[in-house]
Coordinates of C-alpha atoms in Angstrom, one line a residue:
Chain A
X1 CA 165.4 124.6 55.6
X2 CA 164.6 121.6 53.1
X3 CA 166.4 119.4 51.4
X4 CA 165.2 117.6 49.1
X5 CA 167.1 114.9 47.4
X6 CA 169.6 116.5 45.3
X7 CA 172.6 113.9 44.5
X8 CA 173.6 112.4 41.6
X9 CA 172.7 108.7 39.7
X10 CA 176.6 108.7 39.5
X11 CA 176.8 105.8 40.7
X12 CA 174.8 103.8 39.3
X13 CA 177.6 103.2 36.3
X14 CA 179.1 101.5 38.9
X15 CA 176.5 98.3 38.7
X16 CA 177.4 96.8 36.0
X17 CA 181.9 97.9 35.9
X18 CA 181.3 95.3 38.5
X19 CA 182.1 91.6 37.7
X20 CA 181.5 89.7 40.8
X21 CA 177.8 91.3 41.6
X22 CA 176.6 91.4 38.2
X23 CA 173.8 89.6 39.4
X24 CA 172.2 93.2 41.1
X25 CA 171.6 94.8 37.9
X26 CA 170.4 91.6 36.6
X27 CA 167.8 90.7 39.6
X28 CA 166.7 94.6 39.6
X29 CA 163.6 94.2 36.5
X30 CA 163.1 91.1 37.2
X31 CA 162.0 92.0 41.1
X32 CA 160.4 95.5 39.1
X33 CA 158.6 94.7 35.5
X34 CA 156.6 91.8 36.7
X35 CA 152.7 92.9 37.7
X36 CA 152.7 96.0 34.8
X37 CA 150.4 94.3 32.5
X38 CA 148.9 91.2 35.0
X39 CA 146.0 91.4 32.9
X40 CA 147.8 88.7 30.8
X41 CA 146.8 84.9 32.0
X42 CA 149.6 84.9 34.9
X43 CA 151.6 81.5 34.0
X44 CA 152.8 83.4 30.9
X45 CA 154.4 85.8 32.7
X46 CA 155.6 83.7 35.1
X47 CA 157.5 81.1 32.9
X48 CA 159.2 83.9 31.3
X49 CA 160.6 85.3 34.8
X50 CA 161.3 82.3 35.7
X51 CA 163.6 81.5 33.7
X52 CA 165.3 84.8 33.1
X53 CA 165.4 84.8 37.2
X54 CA 167.4 81.4 37.0
X55 CA 169.7 82.4 34.1
X56 CA 170.2 86.0 36.3
X57 CA 171.1 83.7 39.3
X58 CA 173.2 81.0 37.2
X59 CA 175.3 83.3 36.0
X60 CA 176.3 84.8 39.7
X61 CA 176.8 81.1 40.6
X62 CA 180.6 81.3 39.5
X63 CA 181.4 84.5 40.1
X64 CA 179.7 83.7 44.1
X65 CA 181.4 80.8 45.0
X66 CA 185.3 82.6 42.7
X67 CA 185.1 85.2 45.1
X68 CA 183.9 84.3 49.0
X69 CA 185.6 80.8 49.1
X70 CA 189.6 82.6 50.0
X71 CA 186.9 84.8 52.4
X72 CA 185.9 82.4 53.7
X73 CA 189.3 79.9 54.4
X74 CA 189.7 83.4 56.6
X75 CA 187.0 83.7 58.5
X76 CA 185.9 80.3 59.1
X77 CA 182.8 80.3 61.5
X78 CA 180.9 83.3 59.9
X79 CA 177.9 84.1 62.5
X80 CA 174.5 84.2 60.8
X81 CA 171.5 85.9 62.2
X82 CA 167.4 85.0 60.7
X83 CA 164.3 85.3 61.3
X84 CA 161.5 82.5 60.4
X85 CA 158.1 82.1 60.5
X86 CA 156.0 79.6 57.5
X87 CA 156.7 80.3 54.0
X88 CA 152.9 81.5 53.8
X89 CA 153.9 84.4 56.2
X90 CA 156.4 85.7 54.7
X91 CA 156.8 84.8 50.4
X92 CA 152.6 85.0 50.4
X93 CA 150.8 87.4 53.3
X94 CA 153.5 90.1 54.0
X95 CA 153.6 91.4 50.7
X96 CA 155.9 94.8 52.3
X97 CA 158.4 92.2 53.1
X98 CA 158.5 91.4 49.3
X99 CA 158.7 95.5 48.6
X100 CA 162.1 95.6 51.2
X101 CA 164.1 93.0 50.2
X102 CA 164.0 94.6 46.5
X103 CA 164.7 98.0 48.2
X104 CA 167.5 96.8 49.3
X105 CA 168.6 94.4 46.5
X106 CA 168.4 97.9 44.6
X107 CA 170.8 100.4 47.4
X108 CA 172.7 97.0 47.2
X109 CA 173.2 97.3 43.4
X110 CA 173.8 101.3 43.1
X111 CA 176.2 100.9 46.4
X112 CA 177.9 97.5 44.6
X113 CA 177.5 96.0 47.6
X114 CA 178.4 92.4 48.3
X115 CA 174.5 90.9 48.8
X116 CA 174.0 89.9 52.1
X117 CA 171.2 88.6 52.8
X118 CA 169.3 85.6 52.2
X119 CA 165.4 83.9 51.5
X120 CA 166.8 80.6 52.5
X121 CA 163.1 77.5 52.0
X122 CA 163.0 74.7 54.4
X123 CA 167.0 75.8 55.6
X124 CA 168.9 73.0 57.3
X125 CA 170.6 74.6 60.3
X126 CA 166.3 74.6 61.5
X127 CA 167.4 71.3 62.8
X128 CA 169.6 72.9 65.5
X129 CA 166.5 74.9 66.8
X130 CA 164.4 72.9 68.5
X131 CA 162.4 75.0 70.8
X132 CA 161.8 77.2 66.7
X133 CA 161.2 73.6 65.9
X134 CA 158.0 72.5 67.5
X135 CA 156.8 76.0 67.2
X136 CA 156.8 76.5 63.2
X137 CA 154.6 75.8 60.3
X138 CA 156.0 74.1 57.5
X139 CA 157.2 74.5 55.0
X140 CA 159.6 77.2 56.8
X141 CA 161.4 80.5 55.2
X142 CA 163.9 81.8 57.1
X143 CA 165.1 85.3 55.9
X144 CA 168.9 84.5 56.8
X145 CA 171.9 88.1 57.3
X146 CA 175.2 88.6 58.7
X147 CA 173.9 92.0 59.4
X148 CA 172.6 91.7 63.7
X149 CA 171.5 94.7 64.1
X150 CA 169.0 94.5 60.1
X151 CA 167.7 90.5 61.0
X152 CA 166.8 92.8 64.4
X153 CA 165.0 95.2 62.7
X154 CA 163.3 92.8 60.8
X155 CA 162.0 90.9 63.3
X156 CA 160.1 94.5 65.1
X157 CA 158.9 94.2 61.3
X158 CA 157.2 91.6 60.9
X159 CA 156.7 90.6 64.6
X160 CA 155.1 87.0 64.0
X161 CA 158.4 85.5 63.6
X162 CA 160.9 83.9 65.5
X163 CA 164.5 85.3 66.1
X164 CA 167.6 83.5 66.7
X165 CA 171.4 83.2 64.8
X166 CA 174.3 80.1 64.5
X167 CA 177.7 79.7 63.3
X168 CA 179.1 78.2 61.0
X169 CA 182.1 77.8 58.6
X170 CA 180.8 78.7 54.7
X171 CA 177.6 80.3 53.5
X172 CA 176.3 77.0 51.4
X173 CA 176.9 75.2 54.6
X174 CA 174.3 78.2 56.5
X175 CA 172.5 78.0 53.7
X176 CA 172.0 75.1 53.4
X177 CA 168.5 73.9 52.3
X178 CA 166.5 70.8 52.0
X179 CA 164.4 72.2 48.6
X180 CA 160.8 71.8 48.0
X181 CA 158.3 73.9 45.7
X182 CA 156.8 76.8 46.8
X183 CA 152.9 77.2 46.2
X184 CA 150.4 79.3 47.2
X185 CA 146.3 79.0 46.5
X186 CA 145.4 82.4 44.8
X187 CA 143.1 84.0 48.1
X188 CA 139.6 83.9 47.7
X189 CA 138.5 87.0 48.1
X190 CA 140.9 89.6 47.0
X191 CA 139.6 92.9 47.2
X192 CA 142.6 94.5 46.8
X193 CA 142.2 97.7 44.1
X194 CA 145.7 96.1 42.3
X195 CA 146.6 92.4 41.3
X196 CA 148.8 90.0 43.7
X197 CA 152.9 89.8 44.1
X198 CA 153.1 87.5 41.2
X199 CA 154.3 83.7 43.0
X200 CA 158.5 83.7 42.6
X201 CA 159.1 86.9 43.7
X202 CA 161.1 85.1 46.0
X203 CA 163.7 83.5 44.0
X204 CA 167.1 86.7 43.2
X205 CA 166.7 86.4 46.6
X206 CA 167.8 82.3 47.2
X207 CA 171.0 81.5 47.8
X208 CA 173.3 81.3 44.9
X209 CA 174.1 77.1 45.6
X210 CA 170.5 76.7 46.2
X211 CA 169.5 77.8 42.7
X212 CA 173.1 76.1 41.3
X213 CA 171.6 72.5 42.6
X214 CA 168.3 73.1 40.7
X215 CA 169.3 73.2 37.7
X216 CA 172.0 70.2 38.0
Chain B
X1 CA 154.0 111.4 57.7
X2 CA 150.2 111.1 56.9
X3 CA 148.5 113.5 59.0
X4 CA 144.8 111.3 59.4
X5 CA 144.0 112.8 63.3
X6 CA 141.5 115.4 63.5
X7 CA 138.8 114.1 65.3
X8 CA 139.6 114.1 68.9
X9 CA 138.7 117.6 69.9
X10 CA 135.6 117.1 67.4
X11 CA 133.0 119.6 68.5
X12 CA 135.3 122.2 69.4
X13 CA 136.4 122.5 65.7
X14 CA 133.0 123.3 65.0
X15 CA 132.6 127.2 65.7
X16 CA 135.0 129.6 63.7
X17 CA 136.7 131.3 66.1
X18 CA 138.3 135.2 64.9
X19 CA 142.1 134.7 64.0
X20 CA 144.3 134.7 65.6
X21 CA 147.9 133.0 66.3
X22 CA 148.8 130.6 69.0
X23 CA 152.7 129.8 69.8
X24 CA 154.1 126.2 68.4
X25 CA 153.4 124.4 72.2
X26 CA 150.5 126.4 72.9
X27 CA 147.9 124.6 73.6
X28 CA 145.4 127.1 73.2
X29 CA 142.6 126.2 70.4
X30 CA 141.7 128.7 68.0
X31 CA 140.4 127.4 64.4
X32 CA 142.2 129.5 61.8
X33 CA 144.4 128.9 59.7
X34 CA 146.6 130.4 56.4
X35 CA 148.0 129.2 53.8
X36 CA 150.6 131.6 52.5
X37 CA 150.2 130.6 48.4
X38 CA 152.7 132.3 45.7
X39 CA 151.2 132.5 43.3
X40 CA 153.3 133.2 40.5
X41 CA 151.0 133.7 37.3
X42 CA 147.7 131.8 36.8
X43 CA 146.8 131.2 33.2
X44 CA 144.4 128.3 32.9
X45 CA 142.4 129.2 36.6
X46 CA 139.5 131.6 35.3
X47 CA 140.7 135.6 36.2
X48 CA 140.1 136.2 40.0
X49 CA 140.6 139.3 41.8
X50 CA 144.3 139.5 42.2
X51 CA 144.6 140.2 46.2
X52 CA 142.2 136.8 46.6
X53 CA 144.8 135.1 44.3
X54 CA 148.2 136.2 46.7
X55 CA 147.0 135.1 49.7
X56 CA 145.0 132.7 49.7
X57 CA 142.8 130.5 52.7
X58 CA 142.2 127.6 53.0
X59 CA 139.3 126.3 54.4
X60 CA 139.8 124.9 58.3
X61 CA 137.5 122.3 58.8
X62 CA 136.6 119.4 60.8
X63 CA 139.2 117.3 58.8
X64 CA 142.7 119.3 57.9
X65 CA 145.8 118.0 58.5
X66 CA 147.5 119.2 61.8
X67 CA 150.1 120.2 63.5
X68 CA 151.4 118.7 66.3
X69 CA 153.4 119.3 69.2
X70 CA 154.4 117.7 72.9
X71 CA 155.6 117.7 76.0
X72 CA 159.0 117.5 74.8
X73 CA 159.9 117.1 78.8
X74 CA 158.6 113.8 79.8
X75 CA 160.0 113.0 76.2
X76 CA 163.0 113.3 77.6
X77 CA 162.9 111.6 80.6
X78 CA 160.8 108.7 78.8
X79 CA 164.1 108.4 77.0
X80 CA 166.6 108.7 79.5
X81 CA 168.8 106.0 79.4
X82 CA 170.5 106.6 82.7
X83 CA 166.8 106.8 84.8
X84 CA 165.3 104.4 82.3
X85 CA 167.3 100.9 82.2
X86 CA 164.9 98.5 80.5
X87 CA 165.2 100.5 77.1
X88 CA 165.9 98.1 74.2
X89 CA 168.5 99.9 73.0
X90 CA 169.3 96.8 70.6
X91 CA 166.1 97.8 68.1
X92 CA 167.0 101.1 68.1
X93 CA 170.4 100.8 67.1
X94 CA 169.2 98.5 64.7
X95 CA 166.6 101.6 63.4
X96 CA 169.6 103.9 64.3
X97 CA 171.7 101.8 61.7
X98 CA 168.6 101.1 58.9
X99 CA 167.8 105.0 58.3
X100 CA 171.7 105.6 58.0
X101 CA 171.5 103.3 55.0
X102 CA 169.1 106.1 53.6
X103 CA 167.2 103.3 50.9
X104 CA 166.2 107.2 49.3
X105 CA 169.0 109.5 48.9
X106 CA 168.4 109.8 45.0
X107 CA 165.1 108.9 44.8
X108 CA 164.0 112.4 44.6
X109 CA 164.7 113.7 41.4
X110 CA 162.2 114.8 39.1
X111 CA 162.4 115.4 35.5
X112 CA 160.3 117.0 33.1
X113 CA 157.0 115.0 32.6
X114 CA 155.8 116.9 35.7
X115 CA 155.1 120.0 34.1
X116 CA 154.0 118.7 31.2
X117 CA 151.6 116.8 32.9
X118 CA 150.5 119.8 34.9
X119 CA 149.4 121.7 32.0
X120 CA 147.6 118.8 30.7
X121 CA 145.6 118.7 33.9
X122 CA 142.9 121.0 33.6
X123 CA 138.8 122.0 35.2
X124 CA 138.3 120.9 38.5
X125 CA 141.1 118.5 38.5
X126 CA 143.1 120.3 38.5
X127 CA 142.4 121.8 41.5
X128 CA 141.8 118.8 43.5
X129 CA 144.9 118.5 42.8
X130 CA 146.1 121.5 43.5
X131 CA 144.7 120.5 47.2
X132 CA 146.1 117.5 47.4
X133 CA 149.8 118.5 46.9
X134 CA 148.7 121.1 49.3
X135 CA 147.7 118.5 51.9
X136 CA 150.1 115.7 51.6
X137 CA 153.1 118.4 51.7
X138 CA 151.0 119.7 55.2
X139 CA 151.0 116.9 56.2
X140 CA 154.6 116.1 55.6
X141 CA 155.9 119.5 57.3
X142 CA 154.1 118.6 59.9
X143 CA 156.2 114.7 60.7
X144 CA 159.4 116.9 59.7
X145 CA 158.0 119.8 62.5
X146 CA 158.1 117.7 64.9
X147 CA 160.6 114.8 64.3
X148 CA 163.3 117.7 63.9
X149 CA 162.7 118.9 66.9
X150 CA 162.4 115.9 68.6
X151 CA 165.5 115.2 67.6
X152 CA 167.2 118.4 68.6
X153 CA 166.0 118.0 72.7
X154 CA 166.7 114.1 72.7
X155 CA 170.2 114.3 72.0
X156 CA 171.0 115.0 75.2
X157 CA 169.8 112.2 77.4
X158 CA 169.4 109.9 74.6
X159 CA 171.2 110.0 71.5
X160 CA 170.7 107.5 69.3
X161 CA 166.8 108.0 69.7
X162 CA 167.6 111.7 68.6
X163 CA 169.4 110.9 65.7
X164 CA 167.0 108.5 64.4
X165 CA 163.8 111.4 65.1
X166 CA 166.7 113.4 62.7
X167 CA 166.8 110.7 60.3
X168 CA 163.0 110.8 60.2
X169 CA 162.7 114.4 59.6
X170 CA 165.1 114.7 56.9
X171 CA 163.3 112.6 55.1
X172 CA 159.8 114.2 56.1
X173 CA 161.5 117.4 55.0
X174 CA 162.8 115.8 51.4
X175 CA 158.6 114.2 50.9
X176 CA 157.1 117.6 52.4
X177 CA 159.8 119.8 49.7
X178 CA 159.7 117.1 46.8
X179 CA 155.4 117.6 47.1
X180 CA 156.2 121.6 47.0
X181 CA 157.4 121.0 44.3
X182 CA 155.0 120.0 42.1
X183 CA 152.9 122.9 43.6
X184 CA 155.0 124.7 41.6
X185 CA 154.1 122.8 37.9
X186 CA 150.8 124.7 39.2
X187 CA 152.0 128.0 40.3
X188 CA 151.7 127.8 43.8
X189 CA 153.4 127.0 46.3
X190 CA 153.1 126.5 49.8
X191 CA 155.1 128.9 52.2
X192 CA 156.6 126.6 54.6
X193 CA 158.7 128.9 57.1
X194 CA 155.0 131.4 57.1
X195 CA 152.9 128.1 57.7
X196 CA 155.4 127.7 61.1
X197 CA 154.3 130.0 62.6
X198 CA 150.9 131.3 61.9
X199 CA 149.2 126.8 62.3
X200 CA 148.3 125.9 64.7
X201 CA 148.9 123.2 66.8
X202 CA 147.9 120.6 68.7
X203 CA 148.9 118.9 71.9
X204 CA 149.5 115.1 72.9
X205 CA 150.9 113.9 75.1
X206 CA 153.6 111.6 74.4
X207 CA 151.4 108.5 75.0
X208 CA 150.0 110.1 72.5
X209 CA 151.8 111.5 70.1
X210 CA 153.0 107.6 69.7
X211 CA 149.9 106.1 68.6
X212 CA 148.8 109.4 66.7
X213 CA 151.9 108.8 64.7
X214 CA 152.7 105.5 64.2
X215 CA 149.2 105.1 62.9
X216 CA 149.7 108.1 60.9
X217 CA 153.1 106.9 59.2
X218 CA 151.8 103.1 58.3
X219 CA 148.3 104.7 57.6
X220 CA 150.6 106.9 54.9
X221 CA 152.1 103.8 53.8
X222 CA 149.2 101.6 52.9
X223 CA 147.4 104.8 50.8
X224 CA 150.6 105.3 48.9
X225 CA 151.1 102.1 48.2
X226 CA 147.9 100.8 47.1
X227 CA 148.0 103.7 45.1
X228 CA 151.0 103.1 43.2
X229 CA 150.5 99.2 42.8
X230 CA 147.2 100.3 41.2
X231 CA 148.2 102.6 38.5
X232 CA 151.0 100.2 37.5
X233 CA 148.3 98.5 36.8
X234 CA 145.9 100.4 35.3
X235 CA 149.0 103.3 34.0
X236 CA 145.5 104.9 31.8
X237 CA 145.3 107.1 35.0
X238 CA 148.7 108.1 35.7
X239 CA 148.4 111.2 35.3
X240 CA 150.5 112.8 36.8
X241 CA 154.0 111.3 37.9
X242 CA 154.6 111.7 41.4
X243 CA 152.7 109.1 41.4
X244 CA 155.5 106.8 40.1
X245 CA 157.4 107.3 43.0
X246 CA 155.4 106.3 46.3
X247 CA 156.6 102.7 45.8
X248 CA 160.1 103.9 47.5
X249 CA 158.6 106.6 49.3
X250 CA 156.2 104.6 51.0
X251 CA 158.9 102.5 52.1
X252 CA 160.1 105.7 54.6
X253 CA 156.7 105.6 55.5
X254 CA 156.5 102.1 57.0
X255 CA 159.9 102.7 58.5
X256 CA 159.1 105.1 60.5
X257 CA 155.6 103.5 61.7
X258 CA 158.1 101.1 63.2
X259 CA 160.3 103.3 65.0
X260 CA 157.4 104.8 67.3
X261 CA 156.8 100.3 67.4
X262 CA 160.3 100.8 69.0
X263 CA 159.7 103.5 71.4
X264 CA 156.4 101.5 72.1
X265 CA 157.3 98.9 73.1
X266 CA 160.6 100.4 74.9
X267 CA 157.1 101.4 77.5
X268 CA 155.3 99.1 77.7
X269 CA 152.8 101.0 80.0
X270 CA 150.7 102.8 77.1
X271 CA 150.4 99.2 75.8
X272 CA 149.7 96.6 78.0
X273 CA 147.4 97.8 80.6
X274 CA 143.2 98.2 80.2
X275 CA 143.4 102.5 79.4
X276 CA 146.2 101.6 76.7
X277 CA 143.0 99.3 74.8
X278 CA 140.8 101.7 75.4
X279 CA 143.2 104.6 74.0
X280 CA 144.4 102.0 71.3
X281 CA 140.9 101.7 69.9
X282 CA 139.4 104.9 70.0
X283 CA 143.1 106.6 68.1
X284 CA 142.2 103.5 65.5
X285 CA 138.6 104.9 65.3
X286 CA 139.2 108.8 64.7
X287 CA 142.6 107.5 62.4
X288 CA 139.9 105.8 60.1
X289 CA 137.1 108.1 60.7
X290 CA 138.5 111.2 59.8
X291 CA 140.4 109.7 57.0
X292 CA 137.0 107.9 55.5
X293 CA 135.3 110.8 55.8
X294 CA 137.8 113.5 54.2
X295 CA 138.2 110.7 51.1
X296 CA 134.4 110.9 50.8
X297 CA 134.5 115.0 50.2
X298 CA 136.9 114.5 48.0
X299 CA 135.7 111.4 45.4
X300 CA 137.1 113.3 42.0
X301 CA 140.5 112.9 43.2
X302 CA 139.9 109.4 43.4
X303 CA 138.1 109.0 41.4
X304 CA 140.4 110.6 39.2
X305 CA 142.8 107.6 39.1
X306 CA 140.7 105.6 38.5
X307 CA 139.8 104.1 42.1
X308 CA 136.1 103.2 44.0
X309 CA 137.0 105.7 46.7
X310 CA 135.4 103.7 49.5
X311 CA 136.6 100.2 48.3
X312 CA 140.1 102.3 48.8
X313 CA 139.2 103.3 52.0
X314 CA 138.1 100.0 52.9
X315 CA 141.0 98.5 51.6
X316 CA 143.5 101.1 53.9
X317 CA 141.8 101.0 56.5
X318 CA 142.0 96.9 57.2
X319 CA 145.5 96.5 55.6
X320 CA 146.0 98.8 58.5
X321 CA 144.4 97.6 61.5
X322 CA 146.3 94.2 60.4
X323 CA 149.5 95.9 60.7
X324 CA 148.7 98.1 63.7
X325 CA 147.3 94.5 65.9
X326 CA 151.0 93.7 65.7
X327 CA 151.7 96.0 68.5
X328 CA 148.5 98.0 69.7
X329 CA 146.7 95.7 72.5
X330 CA 143.5 96.3 70.8
X331 CA 142.2 97.4 67.7
X332 CA 138.9 97.8 66.1
X333 CA 136.6 94.9 64.0
X334 CA 136.9 97.3 60.5
X335 CA 136.5 93.9 59.3
X336 CA 133.2 93.2 60.6
X337 CA 130.6 95.0 57.3
X338 CA 128.9 96.5 60.5
X339 CA 132.1 99.1 60.5
X340 CA 131.8 99.9 57.0
X341 CA 127.8 100.7 57.7
X342 CA 129.1 103.4 60.4
X343 CA 131.3 104.8 58.2
X344 CA 129.0 105.0 56.0
X345 CA 126.2 106.9 58.2
X346 CA 128.6 109.2 59.1
X347 CA 129.5 110.1 56.4
X348 CA 125.3 111.4 55.1
X349 CA 125.8 113.3 58.4
X350 CA 128.9 114.7 58.0
X351 CA 127.9 115.5 54.5
X352 CA 124.8 117.1 56.0
X353 CA 126.7 119.2 58.1
X354 CA 128.3 120.5 55.3
X355 CA 125.9 121.6 53.8
X356 CA 124.3 123.7 56.5
X357 CA 127.5 125.6 56.2
X358 CA 127.7 126.5 52.5
X359 CA 124.1 127.8 53.6
X360 CA 123.4 131.6 53.9
X361 CA 121.6 131.1 57.5
X362 CA 123.0 133.4 59.9
X363 CA 125.7 131.1 62.3
X364 CA 123.9 130.8 65.5
X365 CA 120.6 129.1 63.3
X366 CA 123.2 127.5 61.2
X367 CA 125.2 126.3 64.8
X368 CA 121.2 124.9 66.0
X369 CA 121.2 123.2 62.8
X370 CA 124.1 121.6 63.7
X371 CA 123.6 120.0 66.5
X372 CA 121.1 117.4 66.1
X373 CA 123.9 116.0 63.6
X374 CA 126.5 116.3 65.7
X375 CA 124.7 113.8 68.1
X376 CA 124.1 111.8 65.7
X377 CA 127.5 112.1 64.5
X378 CA 129.0 111.7 67.9
X379 CA 126.2 108.4 68.8
X380 CA 127.9 107.0 65.1
X381 CA 131.5 107.3 67.0
X382 CA 130.2 105.9 70.2
X383 CA 128.9 102.8 68.3
X384 CA 131.7 102.0 66.6
X385 CA 133.7 102.4 69.2
X386 CA 132.3 100.0 71.7
X387 CA 132.0 97.2 68.8
X388 CA 133.8 94.7 70.0
X389 CA 137.5 94.7 69.9
X390 CA 140.2 92.8 68.7
X391 CA 142.5 91.1 71.1
X392 CA 146.6 92.4 69.8
X393 CA 149.6 93.2 70.4
X394 CA 153.6 92.6 69.6
X395 CA 154.4 89.1 69.7
X396 CA 157.2 90.1 72.6
X397 CA 154.2 90.8 75.0
X398 CA 150.8 89.2 74.4
X399 CA 149.6 87.4 76.2
X400 CA 148.8 85.2 73.9
X401 CA 152.1 84.2 72.5
X402 CA 152.1 81.3 73.9
X403 CA 149.8 80.1 71.7
X404 CA 150.9 80.9 68.3
X405 CA 152.1 79.3 66.0
X406 CA 154.6 81.4 63.9

């Protein structure tokens, strides 16, 4: 009859075991903790949160580069798929999008799967797509992945996005971006019976190289 | 799936006919259904005659969750890849991958908090919780039955679509099972096997199944995530641990809705003409009104977890409507304040209707008294339906697409 999940949580131990993916267990708490204590002033929580995210991202940078460089040399011109829209839509209005990305990151952590999706703010690859850029409000944010079918699914979910694909020689090239500061005005009449997700939720999903640059 | 569709044949539901079992697939409209409740012990509730406790007949009202069935042959034809060459298989393959990923495989694991929390829930809130679990379990189980059968029936003509249905029935079974275990914390259990046979099935043509289940899934997502986020911000109302599971849980609902989106996109005739627009608005309205009337009868539940029922419902309706506008060709203008006023008037009328049911009058007198109220309710509904709608739809189809700035 019914099959309520009774599987073990044993795979959780594998999180710590794989050093390469050390960023995943670290990012989990950062995406999950923030909203609980939202009666507190926003700024304090944001600040602590941002710093912890930066540490998390910085911690993987070297690992990520070490582990992915050889693979990239063997397999040049990997294909990347993306959906893109303006930052307000992607990062501020579509709150379910945040939940989805957090869910996927949690899943990748549980399965020790290497992350293959990123959020890229003002991506450089957009220059190759004049037909997209002429219809795009800026700053723009792209969700990029090497998993084509998943991007097809995300297009179905988000709908108000444009979708394309491109090839790049390295991950760094594929995810290169022009840094901009993203800030959203607080909604005028927030009627939901819960606080909005905090600004900056997207940081765990930015490409490692981008955060590295910000740091340096 | 949160079955929120009960207004489709409203009038017939006011008179209760004699108990009758109907077969899945038949479209007879008997108004009776029983949920067999196995009661192990009830130390916490006032003593009842034992016969009544062993088998609890649920009061069937206008708004009781329903089971659905459809024209499976037509479904087979619609998704036959031989006949229908335009099917966007890429979207289905993408969805299949997403469902196979099974994000929540290890999510639904209970702990001892459940029983402890249930024991602490006493008084009227306890009854309300049992009812909430029972209704939710029924709704999830109804999704399980429908998807399971569709998975079975479409296997030959479209294995990809069939497998997605099967994987969705996996999710629904998990949800229903989890809720049923929750009921056991309160010393109840829904006999789902009995339910399958005994409950009345509402028949919908495939097109209407798409509208109804799409809305059920998406509204289910918005209800669950709203409760979850509210309780996360206000943990003092976290009276029963099941709500802590809602964040991951409702992602399943959201994905299910996406699949119905893809099914409708694969059948553009259900989305792109004036009839589709009328039906789309009708289904939205039915689902929203059903939920509003339902929840306003159960304010104690929502207040018990710290929510204002009407504000909660309006939030859910507005968000669901915004989501639905990504696929339905037209949606009601629920953000117009007049929409809420109409809903509130319907609540008042519905309360009067319910009050008549509680009186000692003979059935004939009751029915006579109901007539003007039913007319008033129908006219409010019609007025809400005729409010100027919002043109909407997926950018993959919509005529306004060239003007969209992304």
